[in-house]
Coordinates of C-alpha atoms in Angstrom, one line a residue:
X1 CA 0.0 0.0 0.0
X2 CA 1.2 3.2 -1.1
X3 CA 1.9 6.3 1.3
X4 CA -0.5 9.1 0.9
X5 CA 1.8 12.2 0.3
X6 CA 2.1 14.7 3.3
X7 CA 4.0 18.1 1.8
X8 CA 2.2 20.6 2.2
X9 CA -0.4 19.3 4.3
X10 CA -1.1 19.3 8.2
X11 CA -0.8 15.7 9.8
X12 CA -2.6 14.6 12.6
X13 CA -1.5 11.8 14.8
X14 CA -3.7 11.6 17.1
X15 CA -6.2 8.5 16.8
X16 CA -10.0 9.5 15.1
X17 CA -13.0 9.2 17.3
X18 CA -15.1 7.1 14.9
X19 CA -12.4 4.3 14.4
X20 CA -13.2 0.9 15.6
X21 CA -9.8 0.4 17.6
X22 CA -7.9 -1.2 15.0
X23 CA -5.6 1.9 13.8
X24 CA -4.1 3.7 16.6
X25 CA -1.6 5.6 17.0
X26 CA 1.7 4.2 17.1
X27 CA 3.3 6.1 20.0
X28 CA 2.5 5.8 23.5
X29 CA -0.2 8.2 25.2
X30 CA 2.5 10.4 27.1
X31 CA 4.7 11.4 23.9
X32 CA 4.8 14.2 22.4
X33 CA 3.1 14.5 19.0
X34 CA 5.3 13.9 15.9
X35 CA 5.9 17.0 13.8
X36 CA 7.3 16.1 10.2
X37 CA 10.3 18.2 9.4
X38 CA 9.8 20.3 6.5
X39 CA 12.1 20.0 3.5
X40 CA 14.3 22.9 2.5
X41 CA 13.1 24.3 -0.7
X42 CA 16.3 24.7 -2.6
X43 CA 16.8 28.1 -4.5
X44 CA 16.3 29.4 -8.1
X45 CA 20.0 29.5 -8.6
X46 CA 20.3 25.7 -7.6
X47 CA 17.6 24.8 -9.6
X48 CA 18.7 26.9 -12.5
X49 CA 22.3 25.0 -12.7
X50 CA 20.7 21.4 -12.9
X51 CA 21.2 21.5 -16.7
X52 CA 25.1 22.9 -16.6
X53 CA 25.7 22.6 -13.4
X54 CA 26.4 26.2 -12.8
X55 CA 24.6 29.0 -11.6
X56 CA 25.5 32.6 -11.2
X57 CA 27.0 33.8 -7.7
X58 CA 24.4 36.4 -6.1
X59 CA 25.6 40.1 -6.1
X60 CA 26.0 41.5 -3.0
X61 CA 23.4 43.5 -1.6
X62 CA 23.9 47.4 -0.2
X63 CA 24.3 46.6 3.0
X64 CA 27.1 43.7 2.3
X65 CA 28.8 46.4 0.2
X66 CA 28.9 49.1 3.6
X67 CA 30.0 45.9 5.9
X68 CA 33.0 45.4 3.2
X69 CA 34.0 49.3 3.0
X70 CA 33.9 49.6 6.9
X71 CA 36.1 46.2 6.5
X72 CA 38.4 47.8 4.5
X73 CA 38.5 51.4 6.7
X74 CA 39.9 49.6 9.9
X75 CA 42.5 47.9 7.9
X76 CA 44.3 51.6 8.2
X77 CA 43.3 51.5 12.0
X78 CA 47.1 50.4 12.5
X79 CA 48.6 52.6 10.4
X80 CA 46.9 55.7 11.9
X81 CA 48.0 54.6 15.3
X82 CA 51.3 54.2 14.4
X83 CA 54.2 57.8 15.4
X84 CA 55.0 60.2 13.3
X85 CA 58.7 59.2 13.2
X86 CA 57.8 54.9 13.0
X87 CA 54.9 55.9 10.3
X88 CA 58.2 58.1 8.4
X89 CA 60.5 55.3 8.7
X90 CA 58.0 52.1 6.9
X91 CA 57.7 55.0 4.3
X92 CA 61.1 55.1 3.8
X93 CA 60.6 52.0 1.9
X94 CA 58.4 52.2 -0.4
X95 CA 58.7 53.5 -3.9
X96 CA 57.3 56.6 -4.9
X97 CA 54.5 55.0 -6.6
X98 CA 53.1 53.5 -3.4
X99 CA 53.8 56.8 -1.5
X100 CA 51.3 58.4 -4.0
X101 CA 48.5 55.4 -3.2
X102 CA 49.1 55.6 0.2
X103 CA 48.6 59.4 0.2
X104 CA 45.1 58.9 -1.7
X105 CA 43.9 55.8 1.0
X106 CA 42.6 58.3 3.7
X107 CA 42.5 62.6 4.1
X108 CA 45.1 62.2 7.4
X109 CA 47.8 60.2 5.3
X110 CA 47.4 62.6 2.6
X111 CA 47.7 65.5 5.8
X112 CA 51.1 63.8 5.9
X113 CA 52.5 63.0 3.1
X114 CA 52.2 66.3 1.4
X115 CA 53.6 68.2 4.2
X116 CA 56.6 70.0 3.7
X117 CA 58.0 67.7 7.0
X118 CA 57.4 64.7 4.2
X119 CA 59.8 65.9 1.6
X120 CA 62.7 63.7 3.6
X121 CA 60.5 60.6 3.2
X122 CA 59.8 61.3 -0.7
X123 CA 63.5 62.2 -1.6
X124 CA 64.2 58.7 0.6
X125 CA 62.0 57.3 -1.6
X126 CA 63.4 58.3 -5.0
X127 CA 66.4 57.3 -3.8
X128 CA 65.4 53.4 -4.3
X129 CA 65.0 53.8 -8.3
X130 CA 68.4 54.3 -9.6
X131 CA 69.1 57.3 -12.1
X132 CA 66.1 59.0 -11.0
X133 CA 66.2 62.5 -12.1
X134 CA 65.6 64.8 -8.7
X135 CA 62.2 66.3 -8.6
X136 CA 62.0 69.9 -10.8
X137 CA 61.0 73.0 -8.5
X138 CA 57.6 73.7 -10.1
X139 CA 56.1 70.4 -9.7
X140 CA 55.7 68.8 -5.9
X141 CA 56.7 65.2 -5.4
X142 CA 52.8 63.8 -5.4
X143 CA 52.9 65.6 -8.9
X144 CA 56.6 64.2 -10.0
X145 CA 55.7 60.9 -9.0
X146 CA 52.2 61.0 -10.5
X147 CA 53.6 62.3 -13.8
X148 CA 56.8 59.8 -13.7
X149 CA 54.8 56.5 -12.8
X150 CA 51.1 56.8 -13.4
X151 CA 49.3 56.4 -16.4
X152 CA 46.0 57.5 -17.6
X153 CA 44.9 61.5 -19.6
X154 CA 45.0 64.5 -17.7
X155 CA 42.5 65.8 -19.6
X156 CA 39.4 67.1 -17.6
X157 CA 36.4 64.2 -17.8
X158 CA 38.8 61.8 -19.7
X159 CA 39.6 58.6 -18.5
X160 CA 41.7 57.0 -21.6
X161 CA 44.7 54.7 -20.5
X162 CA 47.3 56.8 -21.9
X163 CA 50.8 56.2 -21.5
X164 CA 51.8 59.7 -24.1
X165 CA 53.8 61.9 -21.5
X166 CA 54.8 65.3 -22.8
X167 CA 57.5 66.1 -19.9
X168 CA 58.6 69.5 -21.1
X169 CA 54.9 70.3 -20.7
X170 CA 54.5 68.0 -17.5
X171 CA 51.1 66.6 -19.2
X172 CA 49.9 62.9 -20.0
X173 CA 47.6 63.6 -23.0
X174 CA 45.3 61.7 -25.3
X175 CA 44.8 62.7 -28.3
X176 CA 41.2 64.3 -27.9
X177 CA 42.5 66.2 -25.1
X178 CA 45.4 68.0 -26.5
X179 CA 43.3 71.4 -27.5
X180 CA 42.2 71.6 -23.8
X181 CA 45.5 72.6 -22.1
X182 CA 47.6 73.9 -25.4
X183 CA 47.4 76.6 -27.4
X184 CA 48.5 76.3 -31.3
X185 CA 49.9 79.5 -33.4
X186 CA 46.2 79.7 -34.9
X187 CA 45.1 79.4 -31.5
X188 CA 47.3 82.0 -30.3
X189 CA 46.7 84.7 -32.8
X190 CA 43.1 84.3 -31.7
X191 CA 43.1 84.2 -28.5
X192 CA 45.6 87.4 -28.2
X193 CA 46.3 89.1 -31.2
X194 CA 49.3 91.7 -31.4
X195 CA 51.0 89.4 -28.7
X196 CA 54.4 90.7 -28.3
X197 CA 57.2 88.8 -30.2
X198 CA 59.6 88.2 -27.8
X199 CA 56.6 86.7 -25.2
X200 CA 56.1 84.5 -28.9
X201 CA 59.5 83.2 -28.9
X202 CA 60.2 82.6 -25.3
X203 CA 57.0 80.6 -24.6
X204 CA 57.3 76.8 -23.8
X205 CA 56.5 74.7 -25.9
X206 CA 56.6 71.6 -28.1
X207 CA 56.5 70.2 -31.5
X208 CA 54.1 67.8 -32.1
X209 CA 54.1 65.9 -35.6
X210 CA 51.7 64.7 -37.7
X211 CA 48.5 65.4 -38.2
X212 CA 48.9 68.7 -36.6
X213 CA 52.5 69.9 -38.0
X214 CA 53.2 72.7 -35.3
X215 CA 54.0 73.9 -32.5
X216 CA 51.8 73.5 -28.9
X217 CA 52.1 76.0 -26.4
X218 CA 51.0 75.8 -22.6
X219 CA 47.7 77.5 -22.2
X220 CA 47.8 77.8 -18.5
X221 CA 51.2 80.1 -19.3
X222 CA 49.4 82.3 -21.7
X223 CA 46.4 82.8 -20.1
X224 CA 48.8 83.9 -17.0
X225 CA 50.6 86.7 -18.9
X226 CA 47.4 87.5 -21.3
X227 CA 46.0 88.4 -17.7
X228 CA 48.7 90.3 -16.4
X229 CA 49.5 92.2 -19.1
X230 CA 46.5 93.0 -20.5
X231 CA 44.2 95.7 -19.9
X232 CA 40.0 95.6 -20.3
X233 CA 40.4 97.0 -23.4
X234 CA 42.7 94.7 -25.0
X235 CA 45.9 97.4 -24.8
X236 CA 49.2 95.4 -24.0
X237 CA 51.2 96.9 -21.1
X238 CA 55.0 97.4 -21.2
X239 CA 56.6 93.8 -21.1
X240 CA 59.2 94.5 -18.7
X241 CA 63.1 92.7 -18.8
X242 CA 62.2 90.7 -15.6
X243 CA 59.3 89.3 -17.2
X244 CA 61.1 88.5 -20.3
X245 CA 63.7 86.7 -18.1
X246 CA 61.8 84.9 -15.5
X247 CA 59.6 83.5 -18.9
X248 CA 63.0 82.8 -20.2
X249 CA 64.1 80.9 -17.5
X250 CA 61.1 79.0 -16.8
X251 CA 61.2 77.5 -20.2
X252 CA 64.5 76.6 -20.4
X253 CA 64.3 74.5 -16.9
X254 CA 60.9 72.8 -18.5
X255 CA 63.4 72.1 -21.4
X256 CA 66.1 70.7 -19.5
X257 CA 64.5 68.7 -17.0
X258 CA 61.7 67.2 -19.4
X259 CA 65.3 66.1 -21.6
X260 CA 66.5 64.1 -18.4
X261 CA 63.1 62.6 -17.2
X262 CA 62.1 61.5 -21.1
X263 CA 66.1 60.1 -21.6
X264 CA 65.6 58.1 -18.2
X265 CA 62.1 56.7 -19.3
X266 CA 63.6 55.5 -22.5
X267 CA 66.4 54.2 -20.8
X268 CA 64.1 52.2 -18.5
X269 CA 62.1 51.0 -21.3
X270 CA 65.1 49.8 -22.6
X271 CA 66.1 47.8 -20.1
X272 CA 62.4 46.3 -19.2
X273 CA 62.6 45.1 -22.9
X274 CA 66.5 43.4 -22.4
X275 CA 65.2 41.5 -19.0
X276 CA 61.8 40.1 -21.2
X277 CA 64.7 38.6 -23.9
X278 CA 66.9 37.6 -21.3
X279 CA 63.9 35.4 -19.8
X280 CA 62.7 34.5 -23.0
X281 CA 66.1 33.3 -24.5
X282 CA 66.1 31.3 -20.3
X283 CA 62.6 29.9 -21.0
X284 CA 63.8 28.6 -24.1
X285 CA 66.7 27.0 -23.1
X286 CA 65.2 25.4 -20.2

């Protein structure tokens, strides 16, 4: 005789009224009534996976992803409680690279690290790449090592992966970007006509090749002097000599130390490339 199924339904054990004494309850009179234990129902996902036996993981709800972020916060609970001259010394050993992350984990460790008390830990730090050019005096060391090791445009709103790095300019460019922070000679002669020749030829800037065929100029140095040196309506002051010279010498120091940092990036792309052969040719051989 078959078993009547029971999912789903109530079951009572206790004897009926109107039955003639031949079914009874099994149990004795003083146990406790039998409850059948419901099955689990298995989920959707389980269900879902019985034809290729897999199923996709859940996404994490809200409230998981603010248990993981507060996770993450107390991991710097150490560091924070660390001194001042224990928290200088770790730093001392990383590269500049992981200074810059570091600075960017939490406000205090950026408080820190761009101090003028960090510029021992930085230079410390620099010290671990060899032939390293020394940081130039109108970018900070965040900014050096940002321009020097990171990749990615500079351009505002862009997010392209580019590795271009104009270093006489100190900009990381994509190609869209390019007309946002530089001025061309059209671009110039529109944006200040009758600019003064020898502003013209003491200007930094950089010759970029095909498809454009001239030279770029930094906008954020002639929007400076356009501002200081000319009136409401549109009259050029008197350029003096000390502006001519401090323009003079500002672009000659862009010139000289964007030469060193591009000859040292070369240089260490050179080298990258001789230590993949070298562990090729060792692959190979082994």
């Amino acid at each position: 005789m078959s078993t009547p199924r029971t999912r789903g339904k109530r079951v009572n054990y206790a004897p009926s009224n109107d039955s003639d004494g031949e079914n009874h309850d099994p149990q004795e009179p003083d146990s406790p009534p039998r409850v059948p234990v419901a099955k689990k129902r298995r989920s959707q996902a389980h269900e879902d996976a019985d034809d290729d036996g897999e199923y996709a993981v859940e996404k994490p709800t809200m409230k998981k992803r603010r248990r993981s972020s507060r996770r993450s916060a107390h991991r710097l609970d150490g560091i924070m409680t660390l001194p001042v001259d224990i928290f200088a010394e770790v730093c001392q050993y990383l590269k500049p690279i992981d200074l810059l992350q570091l600075a960017r984990a939490s406000h205090r460790l950026r408080e820190i690290l761009v101090s003028a008390e960090a510029k021992s830990i930085w230079r410390t730090s620099r010290s671990l790449i060899e032939g390293l050019p020394d940081c130039p005096i109108d970018l900070t060391e965040p900014e050096y090592a940002a321009l020097i090791f990171e990749i990615g445009c500079q351009g505002p709103c862009c997010y392209a992966k580019t590795r271009k790095t104009y270093y006489k300019l100190r900009l990381r460019m994509c190609a869209r970007c390019i007309d946002a922070r530089l001025y061309s000679e059209a671009d110039l002669d529109a944006f200040w006509p009758g600019i003064p020749q020898v502003i013209f030829d003491n200007l930094p800037g950089v010759y970029f090749d095909a498809p454009r065929n001239c030279l770029m100029y930094l906008a954020s140095v002639v929007n400076h002097l356009h501002a200081s040196l000319v009136n409401e309506r549109g009259e050029c002051a008197f350029v003096e000599d000390e502006t001519i010279i401090n323009l003079h010498t500002y672009a000659m120091m862009l010139e000289e130390t964007g030469e060193s940092m591009e000859a040292w990036k070369i240089a260490q792309s050179e080298a990258n490339q001789e230590r993949a052969e070298e562990l090729s040719t060792q692959r190979e051989n082994a």
